CSV table of C-alpha atoms in Angstrom, one decimal:
chain,number,residue,atom,x,y,z
A,1,MET,CA,0.0,0.0,0.0
A,2,SER,CA,1.2,3.5,-0.7
A,3,GLN,CA,2.1,5.6,2.2
A,4,GLU,CA,-0.1,8.7,2.7
A,5,PRO,CA,0.9,11.5,5.1
A,6,GLN,CA,-1.5,11.4,8.0
A,7,ARG,CA,-3.3,14.7,8.5
A,8,ARG,CA,-5.7,15.2,11.3
A,9,SER,CA,-7.7,18.0,9.7
A,10,SER,CA,-8.3,19.4,6.3
A,11,PRO,CA,-5.4,21.4,4.8
A,12,ALA,CA,-7.7,24.3,4.3
A,13,ALA,CA,-8.0,24.8,8.1
A,14,LEU,CA,-4.3,25.8,8.1
A,15,LEU,CA,-4.2,27.7,4.9
A,16,ILE,CA,-7.4,29.8,5.0
A,17,PRO,CA,-7.6,32.7,7.5
A,18,LYS,CA,-10.8,33.1,9.6
A,19,ALA,CA,-12.7,36.3,9.7
A,20,ARG,CA,-11.4,38.9,12.2
A,21,GLU,CA,-13.3,38.8,15.4
A,22,GLY,CA,-13.0,42.4,16.7
A,23,ARG,CA,-10.0,41.8,19.1
A,24,ALA,CA,-8.5,45.1,18.0
A,25,GLN,CA,-11.5,47.0,19.3
A,26,ARG,CA,-11.4,45.0,22.6
A,27,ALA,CA,-7.7,45.9,22.9
A,28,VAL,CA,-8.7,49.6,22.6
A,29,TYR,CA,-11.0,49.2,25.6
A,30,VAL,CA,-8.3,47.4,27.6
A,31,LEU,CA,-5.7,50.1,26.9
A,32,LEU,CA,-8.2,52.8,27.7
A,33,ALA,CA,-9.0,51.3,31.1
A,34,THR,CA,-5.3,50.9,31.8
A,35,CYS,CA,-4.5,54.5,30.9
A,36,THR,CA,-7.4,55.7,33.0
A,37,ALA,CA,-6.3,53.7,36.0
A,38,ALA,CA,-2.7,55.0,35.6
A,39,LEU,CA,-3.9,58.6,35.7
A,40,CYS,CA,-6.0,57.9,38.8
A,41,LEU,CA,-3.1,56.2,40.6
A,42,ALA,CA,-0.8,59.1,39.7
A,43,GLY,CA,-3.1,61.5,41.6
A,44,GLU,CA,-3.5,63.9,38.7
A,45,PRO,CA,-5.9,66.8,39.5
A,46,LEU,CA,-9.2,66.4,37.8
A,47,SER,CA,-9.6,69.9,36.3
A,48,PRO,CA,-6.2,70.2,34.6
A,49,ALA,CA,-6.4,66.6,33.3
A,50,ALA,CA,-9.9,67.2,31.8
A,51,HIS,CA,-8.7,70.4,30.2
A,52,ARG,CA,-5.7,68.7,28.5
A,53,LEU,CA,-7.8,65.7,27.5
A,54,THR,CA,-10.3,68.1,25.8
A,55,ALA,CA,-7.5,69.9,24.1
A,56,HIS,CA,-6.0,66.7,22.7
A,57,LEU,CA,-9.4,65.5,21.5
A,58,ALA,CA,-10.1,68.8,19.9
A,59,ALA,CA,-6.7,68.7,18.1
A,60,LEU,CA,-7.5,65.2,16.8
A,61,GLN,CA,-10.9,66.4,15.5
A,62,ILE,CA,-9.4,69.4,13.9
A,63,GLY,CA,-7.2,67.0,11.9
A,64,THR,CA,-10.3,65.0,10.9
A,65,LEU,CA,-12.2,68.1,9.7
A,66,LEU,CA,-9.1,69.4,7.8
A,67,LYS,CA,-8.9,66.0,6.0
A,68,GLY,CA,-12.6,66.2,5.2
A,69,CYS,CA,-12.1,69.7,3.7
A,70,CYS,CA,-9.3,68.4,1.5
A,71,CYS,CA,-11.5,65.6,0.3
A,72,LEU,CA,-14.4,67.9,-0.4
A,73,ALA,CA,-12.1,70.1,-2.6
A,74,GLU,CA,-12.0,67.1,-5.0
A,75,GLU,CA,-15.5,65.8,-4.6
A,76,ILE,CA,-17.3,69.1,-5.5
A,77,PHE,CA,-16.1,68.4,-9.1
A,78,HIS,CA,-18.0,65.1,-9.1
A,79,LEU,CA,-21.3,66.1,-7.7
A,80,GLN,CA,-23.4,65.0,-10.7
A,81,SER,CA,-21.6,61.7,-11.5
A,82,ARG,CA,-21.0,60.5,-8.0
A,83,TYR,CA,-23.7,62.2,-5.8
A,84,HIS,CA,-26.6,62.9,-8.2
A,85,GLY,CA,-26.0,66.6,-7.8
A,86,SER,CA,-26.4,66.6,-4.0
A,87,PHE,CA,-23.9,68.7,-2.2
A,88,TRP,CA,-25.1,67.3,1.1
A,89,ARG,CA,-24.3,63.8,0.0
A,90,ALA,CA,-20.8,64.9,-0.9
A,91,LEU,CA,-20.4,66.6,2.4
A,92,SER,CA,-21.6,63.5,4.3
A,93,ALA,CA,-19.2,61.3,2.4
A,94,CYS,CA,-16.1,63.6,3.2
A,95,PHE,CA,-16.7,64.2,6.8
A,96,PRO,CA,-17.2,61.6,9.6
A,97,PRO,CA,-20.7,60.6,10.6
A,98,ARG,CA,-20.4,62.4,14.0
A,99,TRP,CA,-18.7,65.6,12.8
A,100,HIS,CA,-21.1,67.6,15.0
A,101,LEU,CA,-19.4,65.9,18.0
A,102,ALA,CA,-16.0,67.0,16.6
A,103,LEU,CA,-17.1,70.6,16.5
A,104,LEU,CA,-18.4,70.3,20.1
A,105,PHE,CA,-14.9,69.1,21.3
A,106,ILE,CA,-13.2,72.0,19.4
A,107,GLY,CA,-15.7,74.5,20.8
A,108,GLY,CA,-15.3,73.1,24.4
A,109,SER,CA,-11.5,73.3,24.2
A,110,ALA,CA,-11.6,76.9,22.8
A,111,TYR,CA,-14.0,77.9,25.7
A,112,LEU,CA,-11.7,76.4,28.3
A,113,ASP,CA,-8.7,78.1,26.8
A,114,LEU,CA,-10.4,81.5,26.9
A,115,GLN,CA,-11.6,80.9,30.5
A,116,GLN,CA,-8.0,80.4,31.6
A,117,GLY,CA,-6.7,83.4,29.6
A,118,ASP,CA,-4.8,81.4,27.0
A,119,ARG,CA,-4.3,82.8,23.6
A,120,LEU,CA,-6.3,80.7,21.2
A,121,SER,CA,-5.0,81.7,17.8
A,122,PRO,CA,-1.4,80.4,18.0
A,123,TYR,CA,-2.6,77.0,19.4
A,124,LEU,CA,-5.2,76.5,16.6
A,125,ALA,CA,-2.6,77.6,14.0
A,126,LEU,CA,0.0,75.1,15.2
A,127,THR,CA,-2.6,72.3,15.4
A,128,CYS,CA,-3.7,72.9,11.9
A,129,LEU,CA,-0.1,73.1,10.7
A,130,CYS,CA,0.8,69.8,12.3
A,131,HIS,CA,-2.2,68.0,10.8
A,132,LEU,CA,-1.7,69.5,7.3
A,133,LEU,CA,1.9,68.4,7.4
A,134,ALA,CA,0.9,64.9,8.4
A,135,LEU,CA,-1.6,64.8,5.5
A,136,ALA,CA,1.0,66.1,3.0
A,137,LEU,CA,3.6,63.5,4.1
A,138,GLY,CA,1.0,60.7,4.0
A,139,LEU,CA,1.4,59.9,7.7
A,140,GLN,CA,-2.3,59.4,8.3
A,141,LYS,CA,-3.0,56.7,5.7
A,142,PRO,CA,-4.7,53.5,7.0
A,143,SER,CA,-2.5,50.5,7.4
A,144,ALA,CA,-2.8,47.4,5.2
A,145,VAL,CA,-4.6,45.6,8.1
A,146,GLU,CA,-7.2,48.4,8.4
A,147,ILE,CA,-7.8,48.4,4.6
A,148,SER,CA,-8.2,44.6,4.6
A,149,GLU,CA,-10.6,44.7,7.5
A,150,MET,CA,-12.7,47.5,5.9
A,151,THR,CA,-13.0,45.8,2.6
A,152,GLU,CA,-13.8,42.4,4.2
A,153,ARG,CA,-16.5,43.8,6.4
A,154,SER,CA,-18.1,45.8,3.6
A,155,LYS,CA,-17.9,42.7,1.2
A,156,GLN,CA,-16.2,44.8,-1.4
A,157,ASN,CA,-13.2,42.6,-2.2
A,158,VAL,CA,-12.6,41.2,-5.7
A,159,ALA,CA,-13.0,37.7,-4.1
A,160,HIS,CA,-16.5,38.4,-2.8
A,161,GLY,CA,-17.7,39.4,-6.2
A,162,LEU,CA,-16.1,36.4,-7.9
A,163,ALA,CA,-17.5,34.0,-5.3
A,164,TRP,CA,-21.0,35.3,-5.6
A,165,SER,CA,-20.8,35.3,-9.4
A,166,TYR,CA,-19.5,31.7,-9.4
A,167,TYR,CA,-22.3,30.6,-7.1
A,168,VAL,CA,-25.3,32.4,-8.7
A,169,GLY,CA,-24.2,31.9,-12.3
A,170,TYR,CA,-23.0,28.3,-12.0
A,171,LEU,CA,-23.0,26.3,-8.8
A,172,LYS,CA,-26.6,27.2,-7.8
A,173,ILE,CA,-27.6,25.8,-11.2
A,174,VAL,CA,-25.6,22.6,-11.4
A,175,LEU,CA,-25.1,21.4,-7.8
A,176,PRO,CA,-28.7,20.4,-7.1
A,177,ARG,CA,-28.5,17.9,-10.0
A,178,ILE,CA,-25.1,16.5,-9.2
A,179,LYS,CA,-26.3,13.4,-7.2
A,180,GLU,CA,-28.9,12.6,-9.9
A,181,SER,CA,-26.2,12.8,-12.6
A,182,MET,CA,-23.8,10.6,-10.5
A,183,GLU,CA,-26.6,8.0,-10.1
A,184,GLU,CA,-27.2,8.0,-13.8
A,185,ILE,CA,-23.6,7.4,-14.7
A,186,SER,CA,-23.3,4.7,-12.0
A,187,LYS,CA,-26.2,2.8,-13.6
A,188,ALA,CA,-24.9,3.3,-17.1
A,189,ASN,CA,-21.4,2.1,-16.1
A,190,PRO,CA,-21.6,-0.8,-13.6
A,191,ASN,CA,-17.8,-1.2,-13.7
A,192,VAL,CA,-17.2,2.3,-12.5
A,193,GLN,CA,-17.2,2.3,-8.7
A,194,ALA,CA,-18.0,5.6,-7.0
A,195,CYS,CA,-19.1,5.5,-3.4
A,196,ARG,CA,-22.2,7.4,-2.6
A,197,GLU,CA,-20.3,9.5,0.0
A,198,THR,CA,-18.3,11.0,-2.9
A,199,TRP,CA,-21.2,11.7,-5.2
A,200,LYS,CA,-20.3,15.4,-5.1
A,201,LEU,CA,-18.7,18.0,-7.3
A,202,HIS,CA,-15.1,18.3,-6.1
A,203,ILE,CA,-13.9,21.8,-6.7
A,204,LEU,CA,-10.2,22.4,-6.8
A,205,ILE,CA,-9.0,25.8,-5.4
A,206,PRO,CA,-5.2,26.2,-5.8
A,207,LEU,CA,-4.1,29.2,-3.8
A,208,SER,CA,-1.6,30.0,-6.5
A,209,CYS,CA,-4.5,30.4,-8.9
A,210,ASN,CA,-2.6,28.2,-11.4
A,211,VAL,CA,-5.4,26.4,-13.2
A,212,TRP,CA,-4.7,23.7,-15.7
A,213,ASP,CA,-7.1,23.4,-18.6
A,214,ASP,CA,-6.4,19.6,-18.9
A,215,LEU,CA,-6.2,17.7,-15.6
A,216,GLU,CA,-4.6,14.7,-17.3
A,217,LYS,CA,-1.6,17.0,-18.1
A,218,ALA,CA,-1.5,18.3,-14.6
A,219,ASP,CA,-1.2,14.8,-13.2
A,220,SER,CA,-0.8,11.5,-15.1
A,221,ASN,CA,-2.6,9.6,-12.3
A,222,ILE,CA,-5.8,11.5,-13.2
A,223,GLN,CA,-7.6,9.9,-16.1
A,224,TYR,CA,-10.7,11.3,-17.9
A,225,LEU,CA,-13.5,8.8,-18.3
A,226,THR,CA,-16.6,10.5,-19.5
A,227,ASP,CA,-19.0,13.4,-19.0
A,228,LEU,CA,-21.9,13.5,-16.6
A,229,THR,CA,-25.4,14.2,-17.9
A,230,GLU,CA,-25.7,17.7,-19.3
A,231,THR,CA,-27.9,20.4,-17.8
A,232,THR,CA,-29.5,22.5,-20.5
A,233,LEU,CA,-31.0,25.9,-19.5
A,234,THR,CA,-32.0,29.1,-21.3
A,235,ARG,CA,-30.2,31.9,-19.5
A,236,GLY,CA,-29.1,35.5,-20.2
A,237,GLY,CA,-30.4,35.4,-23.7
A,238,ILE,CA,-28.6,32.2,-24.6
A,239,LYS,CA,-30.9,29.5,-25.8
A,240,LYS,CA,-30.3,26.0,-24.5
A,241,ARG,CA,-27.1,26.8,-22.7
A,242,VAL,CA,-25.2,23.6,-21.7
A,243,TYR,CA,-23.6,22.9,-18.3
A,244,LYS,CA,-21.7,19.7,-17.8
A,245,HIS,CA,-19.0,18.1,-15.6
A,246,SER,CA,-16.2,15.6,-16.4
A,247,PHE,CA,-15.8,12.3,-14.6
A,248,TYR,CA,-12.3,11.1,-13.7
A,249,ALA,CA,-10.5,8.1,-12.4
A,250,ILE,CA,-7.9,9.0,-9.7
A,251,ARG,CA,-5.2,6.4,-9.2
A,252,ASP,CA,-2.9,6.0,-6.2
A,253,GLY,CA,0.6,4.6,-6.0
A,254,ASP,CA,-0.8,1.0,-6.2
A,255,ASN,CA,-2.7,1.8,-9.4
A,256,GLN,CA,-6.0,1.5,-7.5
A,257,ALA,CA,-8.6,3.8,-9.0
A,258,ARG,CA,-11.2,6.0,-7.3
A,259,HIS,CA,-13.8,7.9,-9.3
A,260,CYS,CA,-15.2,11.3,-8.9
A,261,ALA,CA,-16.4,14.5,-10.7
A,262,VAL,CA,-13.7,17.1,-10.3
A,263,GLU,CA,-12.9,20.5,-11.8
A,264,TYR,CA,-11.2,23.8,-11.0
A,265,ALA,CA,-12.9,26.8,-9.7
A,266,THR,CA,-12.6,28.8,-12.9
A,267,PRO,CA,-12.9,32.3,-11.3
A,268,LEU,CA,-9.3,31.8,-10.1
A,269,GLN,CA,-8.2,32.3,-13.7
A,270,THR,CA,-9.5,35.8,-13.3
A,271,LEU,CA,-7.3,36.4,-10.3
A,272,TYR,CA,-4.3,35.0,-12.1
A,273,ALA,CA,-4.9,37.1,-15.2
A,274,MET,CA,-5.3,40.2,-13.0
A,275,SER,CA,-1.9,39.6,-11.4
A,276,GLN,CA,-0.3,39.3,-14.8
A,277,ASP,CA,-1.8,42.6,-16.2
A,278,GLU,CA,-0.2,45.9,-15.1
A,279,CYS,CA,-3.5,47.7,-15.6
A,280,ALA,CA,-5.0,45.8,-12.8
A,281,ALA,CA,-2.3,46.8,-10.3
A,282,PHE,CA,-2.7,43.4,-8.6
A,283,SER,CA,0.4,41.9,-7.0
A,284,ARG,CA,1.1,38.3,-6.2
A,285,ASP,CA,0.4,38.9,-2.5
A,286,ASP,CA,-2.9,40.5,-3.4
A,287,ARG,CA,-3.7,37.4,-5.5
A,288,LEU,CA,-2.9,35.0,-2.6
A,289,GLU,CA,-5.0,37.0,-0.2
A,290,GLN,CA,-7.9,37.2,-2.6
A,291,ALA,CA,-7.7,33.5,-3.4
A,292,LYS,CA,-7.9,32.6,0.3
A,293,LEU,CA,-10.8,35.0,0.7
A,294,PHE,CA,-12.5,33.5,-2.3
A,295,TYR,CA,-12.4,30.1,-0.7
A,296,ARG,CA,-13.8,31.4,2.6
A,297,THR,CA,-16.5,33.4,1.0
A,298,LEU,CA,-17.6,30.5,-1.3
A,299,GLU,CA,-17.6,28.2,1.7
A,300,GLU,CA,-19.9,30.5,3.6
A,301,ILE,CA,-22.2,30.9,0.7
A,302,LEU,CA,-22.5,27.2,0.0
A,303,ARG,CA,-22.9,26.4,3.7
A,304,GLY,CA,-26.0,28.7,3.8
A,305,SER,CA,-27.5,27.2,0.7
A,306,LYS,CA,-29.9,24.4,1.5
A,307,GLU,CA,-30.3,23.3,-2.1
A,308,CYS,CA,-26.5,22.7,-2.3
A,309,THR,CA,-26.1,20.8,0.9
A,310,GLY,CA,-24.0,17.6,0.5
A,311,THR,CA,-23.4,18.2,-3.2
A,312,TYR,CA,-19.9,19.7,-3.1
A,313,ARG,CA,-16.4,19.4,-1.7
A,314,LEU,CA,-14.0,22.3,-1.7
A,315,ILE,CA,-10.4,21.3,-2.1
A,316,ALA,CA,-8.1,24.2,-1.3
A,317,TYR,CA,-4.4,23.5,-1.5
A,318,GLU,CA,-1.0,25.1,-1.7
A,319,GLU,CA,1.3,23.7,-4.3
A,320,PRO,CA,4.7,22.5,-3.1
A,321,ARG,CA,7.8,24.6,-3.9
A,322,GLU,CA,9.5,21.6,-5.6
A,323,ALA,CA,7.5,20.0,-8.4
A,324,GLU,CA,5.8,16.8,-7.5
A,325,PRO,CA,4.2,14.9,-10.4
A,326,HIS,CA,1.4,13.3,-8.4
A,327,PHE,CA,0.7,15.9,-5.8
A,328,LEU,CA,-2.7,16.8,-7.2
A,329,SER,CA,-3.9,13.2,-7.4
A,330,ARG,CA,-2.8,12.6,-3.8
A,331,GLU,CA,-4.6,15.7,-2.6
A,332,ILE,CA,-7.9,14.6,-4.3
A,333,LEU,CA,-7.5,11.0,-3.0
A,334,TRP,CA,-7.0,12.3,0.5
A,335,HIS,CA,-10.3,14.1,0.3
A,336,LEU,CA,-12.1,11.1,-1.2
A,337,ARG,CA,-10.9,8.9,1.7
A,338,GLN,CA,-11.7,11.5,4.2
A,339,GLN,CA,-15.3,11.7,3.0
A,340,GLN,CA,-15.7,7.9,3.4
A,341,GLN,CA,-14.1,8.0,6.9
A,342,GLU,CA,-16.5,10.8,7.9
A,343,GLU,CA,-19.5,8.9,6.7
A,344,PHE,CA,-18.3,5.7,8.4
A,345,THR,CA,-17.7,7.5,11.6
A,346,VAL,CA,-21.2,9.0,11.6
A,347,HIS,CA,-22.8,5.6,11.0
A,348,GLU,CA,-20.5,3.9,13.5
A,349,GLY,CA,-21.3,6.5,16.2
A,350,THR,CA,-25.1,6.5,15.7
A,351,PRO,CA,-26.5,2.9,15.7
A,352,PRO,CA,-29.9,2.5,14.0
A,353,ARG,CA,-32.7,3.4,16.3
A,354,THR,CA,-35.1,0.6,17.0
A,355,LEU,CA,-38.4,0.8,19.0
A,356,ALA,CA,-36.6,-0.7,22.0
A,357,THR,CA,-33.7,1.8,22.0
A,358,ALA,CA,-36.1,4.7,21.3
A,359,LEU,CA,-38.2,3.8,24.4
A,360,GLY,CA,-35.1,3.0,26.5
A,361,SER,CA,-36.2,-0.6,27.3
A,362,THR,CA,-35.1,-4.0,25.9
A,363,ASP,CA,-38.0,-5.9,27.3
A,364,LEU,CA,-41.3,-4.7,25.8
A,365,SER,CA,-44.6,-6.3,26.6
A,366,LEU,CA,-47.7,-5.3,24.7
A,367,GLN,CA,-51.2,-5.8,26.1
A,368,ILE,CA,-53.7,-6.2,23.2
A,369,SER,CA,-57.4,-6.2,23.9
A,370,ALA,CA,-59.5,-9.0,22.5
A,371,SER,CA,-62.4,-6.6,21.9
A,372,ASP,CA,-62.5,-4.0,19.2
A,373,LEU,CA,-63.5,-1.4,21.8
A,374,PRO,CA,-60.9,0.3,24.0
A,375,GLN,CA,-60.4,-1.8,27.2
A,376,PRO,CA,-58.7,-0.8,30.5
A,377,LEU,CA,-55.3,-2.4,31.1
A,378,ARG,CA,-56.0,-3.2,34.8
A,379,SER,CA,-57.2,-6.8,35.3
A,380,ASP,CA,-59.2,-5.8,38.4
A,381,HIS,CA,-61.4,-3.4,36.5
A,382,PRO,CA,-65.0,-4.8,36.1
């Protein structure tokens, strides 16, 4: 028997990042409480501390408002095309949602300065100068993590659009019929052995986005056998559009074959093409991040689709640095075996329920009346 590396969990669990869970915001609260406690322990007088705190908050809000003014200087030239001619929409887009609160901080700080006899003009001028210098030098740009989190939360990544397009335009159409097609091919080809647990569409998701058009050229242990029954549908102005899948034999090191329907997730070709085109401004790191996000998004979409339940298997993998001629076939075989083991474990762990086990008793005695009418069970009843 060929030796397979033992893996306790799916490789995707190690390769695909989970969604961020708001730990950064919780860290803000922890640091805020820590700083507050440090001020209290230092015995800082309340009034001067409140004054300085208000002044610092006002300075930060001045920077936010100045940045909004700079953005507005550009957006007023796009009122018709971007904001339907509404100046208020442009204003709301440039300034933070709670800009009234920012003005309140600035006004409160100015009032406290005047109450203490401080000169307001030099302080405001220096504050504005500092923030404008920071904007000019690009010191206030969001970090890569912040940009990534914002785009993921707003579902505006390239990967989100590709995953939804792939699902709505293809998987939602073909997956509900995949088991029926597998049953048809199993009846038509008795020699082809495909376990019912693997009667699914196996979707290959290489994180490198390197998609082969011919699987037999990608791995010589993968052999094309036939096509599943076609699905014909009129869609988007195309009469009798055809959807079909290919059926393959996957051989291991001992030349033992397992059979399944397998294909690449074709949207990955878009990510690869974007990374090769300078106009897309899409780096290899961007491609890798979007490929992982594509897998995660597609998994979430399919998990929430009742009609696609149990009809697919996503196979995400990272190709080895050194070329291995049969890496892909081993990866597919691992998933095929894993599905059979999962099914066996479920059946082994949940024995069939009989009437005795359902009622929690192994010795059941039924009392049946001789009469057609309902009779009491007690023998002493007249």
